Coordinates of C-alpha atoms and ligand atoms in Angstrom, one line a residue:
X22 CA -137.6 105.2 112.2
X23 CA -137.3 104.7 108.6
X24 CA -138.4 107.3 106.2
X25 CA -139.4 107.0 103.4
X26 CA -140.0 109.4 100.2
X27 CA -142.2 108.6 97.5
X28 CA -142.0 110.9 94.3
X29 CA -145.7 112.6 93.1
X30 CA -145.7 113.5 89.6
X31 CA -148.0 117.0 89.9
X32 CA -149.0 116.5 86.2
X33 CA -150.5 113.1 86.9
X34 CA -151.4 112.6 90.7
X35 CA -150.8 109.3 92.1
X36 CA -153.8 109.2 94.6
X37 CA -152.4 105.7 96.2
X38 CA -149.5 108.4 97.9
X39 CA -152.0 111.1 98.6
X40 CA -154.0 108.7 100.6
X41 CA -151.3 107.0 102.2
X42 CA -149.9 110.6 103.4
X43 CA -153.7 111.3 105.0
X44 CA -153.4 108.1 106.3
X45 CA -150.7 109.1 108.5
X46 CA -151.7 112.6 109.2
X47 CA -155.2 111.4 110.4
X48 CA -153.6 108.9 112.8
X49 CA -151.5 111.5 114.0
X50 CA -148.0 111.1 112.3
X51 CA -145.9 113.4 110.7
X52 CA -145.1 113.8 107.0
X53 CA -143.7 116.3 105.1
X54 CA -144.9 117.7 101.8
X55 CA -144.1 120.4 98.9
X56 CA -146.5 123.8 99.0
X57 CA -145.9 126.3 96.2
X58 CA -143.6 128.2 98.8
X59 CA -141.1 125.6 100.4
X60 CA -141.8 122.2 102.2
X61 CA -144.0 121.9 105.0
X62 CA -143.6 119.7 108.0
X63 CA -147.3 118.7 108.2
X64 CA -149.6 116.9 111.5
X65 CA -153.2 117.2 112.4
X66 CA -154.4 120.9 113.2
X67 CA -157.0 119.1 115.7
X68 CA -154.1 117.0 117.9
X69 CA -152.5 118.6 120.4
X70 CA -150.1 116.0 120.5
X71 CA -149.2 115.4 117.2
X72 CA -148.7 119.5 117.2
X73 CA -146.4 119.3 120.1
X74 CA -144.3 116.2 117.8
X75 CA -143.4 119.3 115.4
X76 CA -142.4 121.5 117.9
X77 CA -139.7 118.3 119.3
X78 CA -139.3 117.2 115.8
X79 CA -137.9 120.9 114.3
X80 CA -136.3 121.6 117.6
X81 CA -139.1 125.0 117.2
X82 CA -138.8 127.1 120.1
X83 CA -142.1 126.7 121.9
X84 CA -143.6 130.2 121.5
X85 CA -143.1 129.9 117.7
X86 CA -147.0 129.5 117.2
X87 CA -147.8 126.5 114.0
X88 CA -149.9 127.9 110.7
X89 CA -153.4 125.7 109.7
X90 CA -153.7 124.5 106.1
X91 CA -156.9 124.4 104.7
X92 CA -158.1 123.2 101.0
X93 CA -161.2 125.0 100.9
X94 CA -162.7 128.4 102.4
X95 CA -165.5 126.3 104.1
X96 CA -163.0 124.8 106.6
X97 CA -161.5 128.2 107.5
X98 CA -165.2 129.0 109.4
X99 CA -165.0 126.5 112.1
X100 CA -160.8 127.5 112.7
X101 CA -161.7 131.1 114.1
X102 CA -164.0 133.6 115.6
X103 CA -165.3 135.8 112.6
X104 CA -164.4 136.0 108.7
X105 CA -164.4 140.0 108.3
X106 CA -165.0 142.0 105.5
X107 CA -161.5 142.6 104.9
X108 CA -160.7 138.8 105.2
X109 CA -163.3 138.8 102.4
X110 CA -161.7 140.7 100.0
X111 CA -158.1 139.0 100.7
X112 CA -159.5 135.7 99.6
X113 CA -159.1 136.9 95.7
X114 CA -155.6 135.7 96.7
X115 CA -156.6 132.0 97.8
X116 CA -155.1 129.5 96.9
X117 CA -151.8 130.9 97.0
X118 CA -149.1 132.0 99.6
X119 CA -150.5 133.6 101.6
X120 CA -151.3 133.7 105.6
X121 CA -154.0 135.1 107.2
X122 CA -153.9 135.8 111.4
X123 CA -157.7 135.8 112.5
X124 CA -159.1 135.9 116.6
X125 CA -159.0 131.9 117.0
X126 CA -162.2 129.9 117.3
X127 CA -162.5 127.1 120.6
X128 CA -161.3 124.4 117.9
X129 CA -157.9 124.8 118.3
X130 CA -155.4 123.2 120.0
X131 CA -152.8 125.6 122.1
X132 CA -149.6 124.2 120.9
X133 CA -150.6 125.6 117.5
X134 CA -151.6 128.9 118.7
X135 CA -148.9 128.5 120.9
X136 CA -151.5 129.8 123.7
X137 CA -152.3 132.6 122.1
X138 CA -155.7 134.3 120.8
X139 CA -155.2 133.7 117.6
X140 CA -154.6 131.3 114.5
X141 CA -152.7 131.7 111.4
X142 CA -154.3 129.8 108.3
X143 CA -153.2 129.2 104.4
X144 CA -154.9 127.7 101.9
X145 CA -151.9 126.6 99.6
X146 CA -152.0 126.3 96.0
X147 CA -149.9 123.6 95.4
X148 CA -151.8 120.6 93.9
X149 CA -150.0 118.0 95.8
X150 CA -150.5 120.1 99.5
X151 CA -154.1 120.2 98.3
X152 CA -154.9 116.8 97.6
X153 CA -153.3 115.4 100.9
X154 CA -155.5 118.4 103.1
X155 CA -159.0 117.5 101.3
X156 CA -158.1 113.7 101.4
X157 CA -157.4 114.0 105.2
X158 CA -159.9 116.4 105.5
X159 CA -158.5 118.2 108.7
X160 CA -156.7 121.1 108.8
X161 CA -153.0 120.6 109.0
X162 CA -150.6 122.4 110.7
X163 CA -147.6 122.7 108.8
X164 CA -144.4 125.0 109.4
X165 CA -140.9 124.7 106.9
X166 CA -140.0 121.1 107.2
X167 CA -136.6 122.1 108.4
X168 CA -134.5 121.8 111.6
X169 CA -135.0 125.0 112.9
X170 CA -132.6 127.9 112.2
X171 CA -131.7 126.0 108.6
X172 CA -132.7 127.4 105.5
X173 CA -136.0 125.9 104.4
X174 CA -136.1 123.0 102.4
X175 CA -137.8 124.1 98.7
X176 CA -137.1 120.3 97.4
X177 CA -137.6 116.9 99.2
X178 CA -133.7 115.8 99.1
X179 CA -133.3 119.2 101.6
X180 CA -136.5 117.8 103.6
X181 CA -134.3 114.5 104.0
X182 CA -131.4 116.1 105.0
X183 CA -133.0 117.3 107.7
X184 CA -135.7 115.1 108.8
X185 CA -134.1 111.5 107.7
X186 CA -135.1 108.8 110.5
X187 CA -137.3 111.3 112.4
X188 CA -140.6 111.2 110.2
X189 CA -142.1 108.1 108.4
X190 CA -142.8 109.7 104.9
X191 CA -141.4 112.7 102.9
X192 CA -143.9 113.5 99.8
X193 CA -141.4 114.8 96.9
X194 CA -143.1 116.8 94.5
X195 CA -139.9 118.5 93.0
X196 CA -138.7 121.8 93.6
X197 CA -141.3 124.3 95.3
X198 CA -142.0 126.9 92.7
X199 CA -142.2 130.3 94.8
X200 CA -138.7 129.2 97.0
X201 CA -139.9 131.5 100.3
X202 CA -142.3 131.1 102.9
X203 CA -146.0 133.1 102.5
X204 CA -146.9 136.4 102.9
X205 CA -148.2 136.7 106.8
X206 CA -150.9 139.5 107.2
X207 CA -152.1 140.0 110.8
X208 CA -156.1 141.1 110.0
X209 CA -156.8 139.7 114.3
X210 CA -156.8 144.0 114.8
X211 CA -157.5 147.4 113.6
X212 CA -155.1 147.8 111.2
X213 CA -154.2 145.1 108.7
X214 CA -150.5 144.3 109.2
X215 CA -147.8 142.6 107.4
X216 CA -145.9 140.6 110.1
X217 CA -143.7 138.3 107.6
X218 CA -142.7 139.8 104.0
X219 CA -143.2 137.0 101.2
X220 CA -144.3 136.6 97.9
X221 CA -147.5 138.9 97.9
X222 CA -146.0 142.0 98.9
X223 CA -146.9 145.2 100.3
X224 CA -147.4 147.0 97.5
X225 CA -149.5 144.4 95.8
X226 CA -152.0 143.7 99.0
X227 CA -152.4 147.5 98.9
X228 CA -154.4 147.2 96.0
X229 CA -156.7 145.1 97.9
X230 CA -156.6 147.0 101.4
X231 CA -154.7 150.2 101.0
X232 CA -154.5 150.7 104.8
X233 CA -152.2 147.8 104.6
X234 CA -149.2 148.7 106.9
X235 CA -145.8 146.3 108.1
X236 CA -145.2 145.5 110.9
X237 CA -142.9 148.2 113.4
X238 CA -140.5 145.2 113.3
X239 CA -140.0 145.5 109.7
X240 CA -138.7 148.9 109.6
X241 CA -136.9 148.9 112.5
X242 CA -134.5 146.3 113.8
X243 CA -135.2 147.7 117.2
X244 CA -138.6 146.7 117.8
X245 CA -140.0 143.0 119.1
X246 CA -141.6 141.2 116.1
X247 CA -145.5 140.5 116.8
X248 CA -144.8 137.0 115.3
X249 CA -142.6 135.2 117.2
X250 CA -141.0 133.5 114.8
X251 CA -139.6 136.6 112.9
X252 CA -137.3 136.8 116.4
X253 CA -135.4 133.7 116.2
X254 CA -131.9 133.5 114.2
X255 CA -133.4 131.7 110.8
X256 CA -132.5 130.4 107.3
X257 CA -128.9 130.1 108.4
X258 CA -126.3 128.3 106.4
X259 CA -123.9 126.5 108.5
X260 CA -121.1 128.6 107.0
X261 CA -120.7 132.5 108.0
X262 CA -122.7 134.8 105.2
X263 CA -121.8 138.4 103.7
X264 CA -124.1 140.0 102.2
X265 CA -123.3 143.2 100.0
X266 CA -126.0 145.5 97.9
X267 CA -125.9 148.2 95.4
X268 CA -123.9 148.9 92.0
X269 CA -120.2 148.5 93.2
X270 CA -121.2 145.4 95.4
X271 CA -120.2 142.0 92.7
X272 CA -116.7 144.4 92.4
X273 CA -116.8 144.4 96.1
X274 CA -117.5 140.9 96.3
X275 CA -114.6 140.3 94.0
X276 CA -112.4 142.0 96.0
X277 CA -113.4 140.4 99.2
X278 CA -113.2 137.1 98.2
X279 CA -109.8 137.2 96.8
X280 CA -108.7 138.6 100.3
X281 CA -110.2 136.1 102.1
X282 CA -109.4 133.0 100.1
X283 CA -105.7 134.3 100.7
X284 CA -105.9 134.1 104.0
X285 CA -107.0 130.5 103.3
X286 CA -110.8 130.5 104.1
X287 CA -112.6 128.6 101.9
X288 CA -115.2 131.3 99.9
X289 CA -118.7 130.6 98.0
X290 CA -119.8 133.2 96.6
X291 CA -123.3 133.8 96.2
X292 CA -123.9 136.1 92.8
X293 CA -125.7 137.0 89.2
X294 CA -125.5 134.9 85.8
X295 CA -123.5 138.4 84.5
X296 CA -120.7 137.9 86.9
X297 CA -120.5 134.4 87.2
X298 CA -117.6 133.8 84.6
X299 CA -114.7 136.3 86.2
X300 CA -115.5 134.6 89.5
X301 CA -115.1 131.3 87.8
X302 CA -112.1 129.6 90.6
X303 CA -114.4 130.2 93.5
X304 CA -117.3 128.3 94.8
X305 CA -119.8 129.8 93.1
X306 CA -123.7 129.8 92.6
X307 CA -126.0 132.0 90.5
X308 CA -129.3 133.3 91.8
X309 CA -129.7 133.6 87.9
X310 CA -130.8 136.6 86.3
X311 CA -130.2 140.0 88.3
X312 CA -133.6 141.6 87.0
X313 CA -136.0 138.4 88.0
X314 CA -136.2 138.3 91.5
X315 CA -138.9 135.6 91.2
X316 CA -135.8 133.5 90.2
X317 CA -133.7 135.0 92.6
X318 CA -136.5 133.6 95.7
X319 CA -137.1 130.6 93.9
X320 CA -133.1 129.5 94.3
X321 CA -132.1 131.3 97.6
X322 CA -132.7 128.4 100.2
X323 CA -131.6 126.0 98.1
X324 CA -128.4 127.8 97.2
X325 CA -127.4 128.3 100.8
X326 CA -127.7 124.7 101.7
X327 CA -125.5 123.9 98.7
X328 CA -123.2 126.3 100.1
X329 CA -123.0 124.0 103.0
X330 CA -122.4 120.5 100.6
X331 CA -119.9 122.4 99.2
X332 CA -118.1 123.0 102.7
X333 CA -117.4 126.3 102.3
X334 CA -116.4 128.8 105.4
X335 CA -117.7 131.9 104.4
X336 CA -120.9 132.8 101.5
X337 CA -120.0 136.2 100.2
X338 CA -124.1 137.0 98.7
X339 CA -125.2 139.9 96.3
X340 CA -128.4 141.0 97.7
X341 CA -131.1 143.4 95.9
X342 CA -132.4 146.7 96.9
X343 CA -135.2 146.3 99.7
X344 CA -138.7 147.3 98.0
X345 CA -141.5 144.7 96.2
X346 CA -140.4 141.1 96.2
X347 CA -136.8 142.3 97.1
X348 CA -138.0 143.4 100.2
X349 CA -138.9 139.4 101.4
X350 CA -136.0 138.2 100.0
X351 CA -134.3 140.9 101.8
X352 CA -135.9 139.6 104.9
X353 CA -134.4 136.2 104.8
X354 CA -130.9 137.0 103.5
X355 CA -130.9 139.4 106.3
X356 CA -131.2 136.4 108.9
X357 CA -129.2 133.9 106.9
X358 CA -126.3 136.5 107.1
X359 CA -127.3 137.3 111.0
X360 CA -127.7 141.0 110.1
X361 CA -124.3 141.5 108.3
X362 CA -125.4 143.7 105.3
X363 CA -122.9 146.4 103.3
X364 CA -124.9 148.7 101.6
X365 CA -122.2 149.9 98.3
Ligands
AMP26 P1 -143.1 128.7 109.4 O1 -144.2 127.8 109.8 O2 -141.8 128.2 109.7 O3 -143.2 129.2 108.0 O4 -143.4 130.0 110.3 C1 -144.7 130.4 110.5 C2 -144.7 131.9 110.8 O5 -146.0 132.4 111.1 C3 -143.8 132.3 112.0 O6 -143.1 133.4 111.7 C4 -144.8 132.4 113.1 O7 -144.4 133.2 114.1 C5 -146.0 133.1 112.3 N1 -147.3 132.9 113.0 C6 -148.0 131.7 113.1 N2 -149.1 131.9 113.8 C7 -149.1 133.2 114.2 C8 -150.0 134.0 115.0 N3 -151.1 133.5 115.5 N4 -149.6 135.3 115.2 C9 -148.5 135.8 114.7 N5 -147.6 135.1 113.9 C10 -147.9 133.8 113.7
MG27 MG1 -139.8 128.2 109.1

């Protein structure tokens, strides 16, 4: 299949590409398409079969349940069981990225629920993700339009990468603004539950619903994650990752990858704009300024794959301590570097 990618200016829609990309969706294709968090891999909510053509598509292990996009509250009523109060109060926060888990309604096909009870839905803020969902005017499923285990993609050349020949259309919107997946708060139980860290954080959904807790999972690497997809190795560069945190860790770094490249492994290193000049005969990237961790999330995914292009062997990373945003940062590096962090 040929693929094809066709550039949307956000400032100044082009609403021949928006209808073309519902076209597809509504017949039950695949396309892919920016959100404010990374790309999504989008199909029809409603089509079982079109669901099941992500799962083969991303190679997504089948209990990995899919999460519905919406473009307006009034399609979330038909998608599940019962809107609570608490829901309510979380919509102050819509559009944007976050994911809501609510008790599923008969709608829904299994492979997106992946046979479970209930549905996960987001109602992005991206302009581009919007017009496509209220054009098709379905709800569409739509996980990180990567293969999975790879970083996601946050800009349509990544999507490419991945997906060339396997999808007929690739939206490219530019570079997704946030850079990490949503915010996923379980509210299908008692207590409302952080399952996936992301941009909203704990601290800031507390000021909405201070019984906000995260899940077990999150605290402790010994417990099963209640989503599925928090179990899986993810976000991993091809090459083998470091990661190192506190004061002494870009000395560390230093250090490290002068050992290594002596042993004649080729090193990236993976660091802040104030250290980038001493390591300046490595591979090196810059997750920018050390105090904005907004910038930091915004160029993490795209930095590992990079990493790859640039055929290094091992990514020696700086990461950040693990509270606010840092904490969902945290939680990717964490699987990019399959578990390998120094605290300093
Ligand atoms: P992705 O689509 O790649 O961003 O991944 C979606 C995330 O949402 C995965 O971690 C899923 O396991 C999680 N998720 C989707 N639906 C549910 C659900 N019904 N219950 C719990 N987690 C879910
Ligand atoms: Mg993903």
């Amino acid at each position: 299949m040929q693929t094809e990618v066709l550039r949307v200016d956000r400032n100044n829609i082009d609403q021949k590409i928006i209808k073309k990309a519902a076209d597809l969706l509504k017949k039950g294709e695949l396309v892919a398409f920016p959100t404010e968090t990374v790309y999504g891999l989008g199909a029809s909510g409603l089509n079982d079969e079109s669901c099941k053509n992500i799962f083969k598509t991303k190679n997504r292990p089948i209990d990995n349940p899919l999460i519905l996009h919406i473009s307006n509250i009034d399609m979330l009523y038909n998608l599940v069981e019962e809107v609570s109060e608490d829901a309510k109060k979380l919509f102050g926060l819509w559009p944007g990225p976050l994911t809501i888990i609510f008790k599923k309604s008969k709608l829904i096909p299994t492979t997106v629920t992946a046979g479970g009870d209930t549905v996960a839905i987001r109602f992005p803020v991206d302009e581009i993700a919007r017009n496509i969902i209220e054009e098709a005017k379905i709800p569409i499923a739509a996980p990180s339009a990567n293969i999975s285990g790879r970083p996601s993609p946050t800009n349509a050349s990544d999507c490419f990468f991945d997906l060339d020949g396997k999808i007929p259309l690739i939206v490219d919107g530019g570079e997704s603004r946030i850079g990490i997946e949503s915010t996923v708060i379980d509210l299908s139980e008692d207590i409302p539950t952080i399952l996936r860290p992301g941009f909203y954080t704990l601290e800031m959904l507390r000021e909405i619903l201070p019984q906000v807790r995260l899940d077990d999972a999150l605290v402790d690497d010994n417990v099963v994650p209640k989503s599925p997809g928090q179990k899986y190795k993810h976000y991993a560069p091809k090459a083998r990752m470091q990661v190192y945190v506190g004061d002494r860790a870009a000395d560390f770094i230093y250090k490290k990858a002068r050992s290594y490249r002596s042993q004649g492994i080729r090193v990236g290193v993976l660091i802040f704009d104030d250290d980038m000049e001493r390591f300046d005969d490595f591979y090196k990237i810059s997750f920018g300024d050390r105090n904005d961790l907004r910038q930091m999330s915004h160029k993490l995914f795209a930095a590992l794959r990079q990493m790859d292009k640039m055929g290094v062997d091992l990514i020696l990373a700086e990461g950040v301590m693990d509270n606010n945003l840092g904490k969902s940062i945290m939680n990717r590096m964490k699987k990019s570097a399959a578990g390998n962090i120094e605290y300093l």
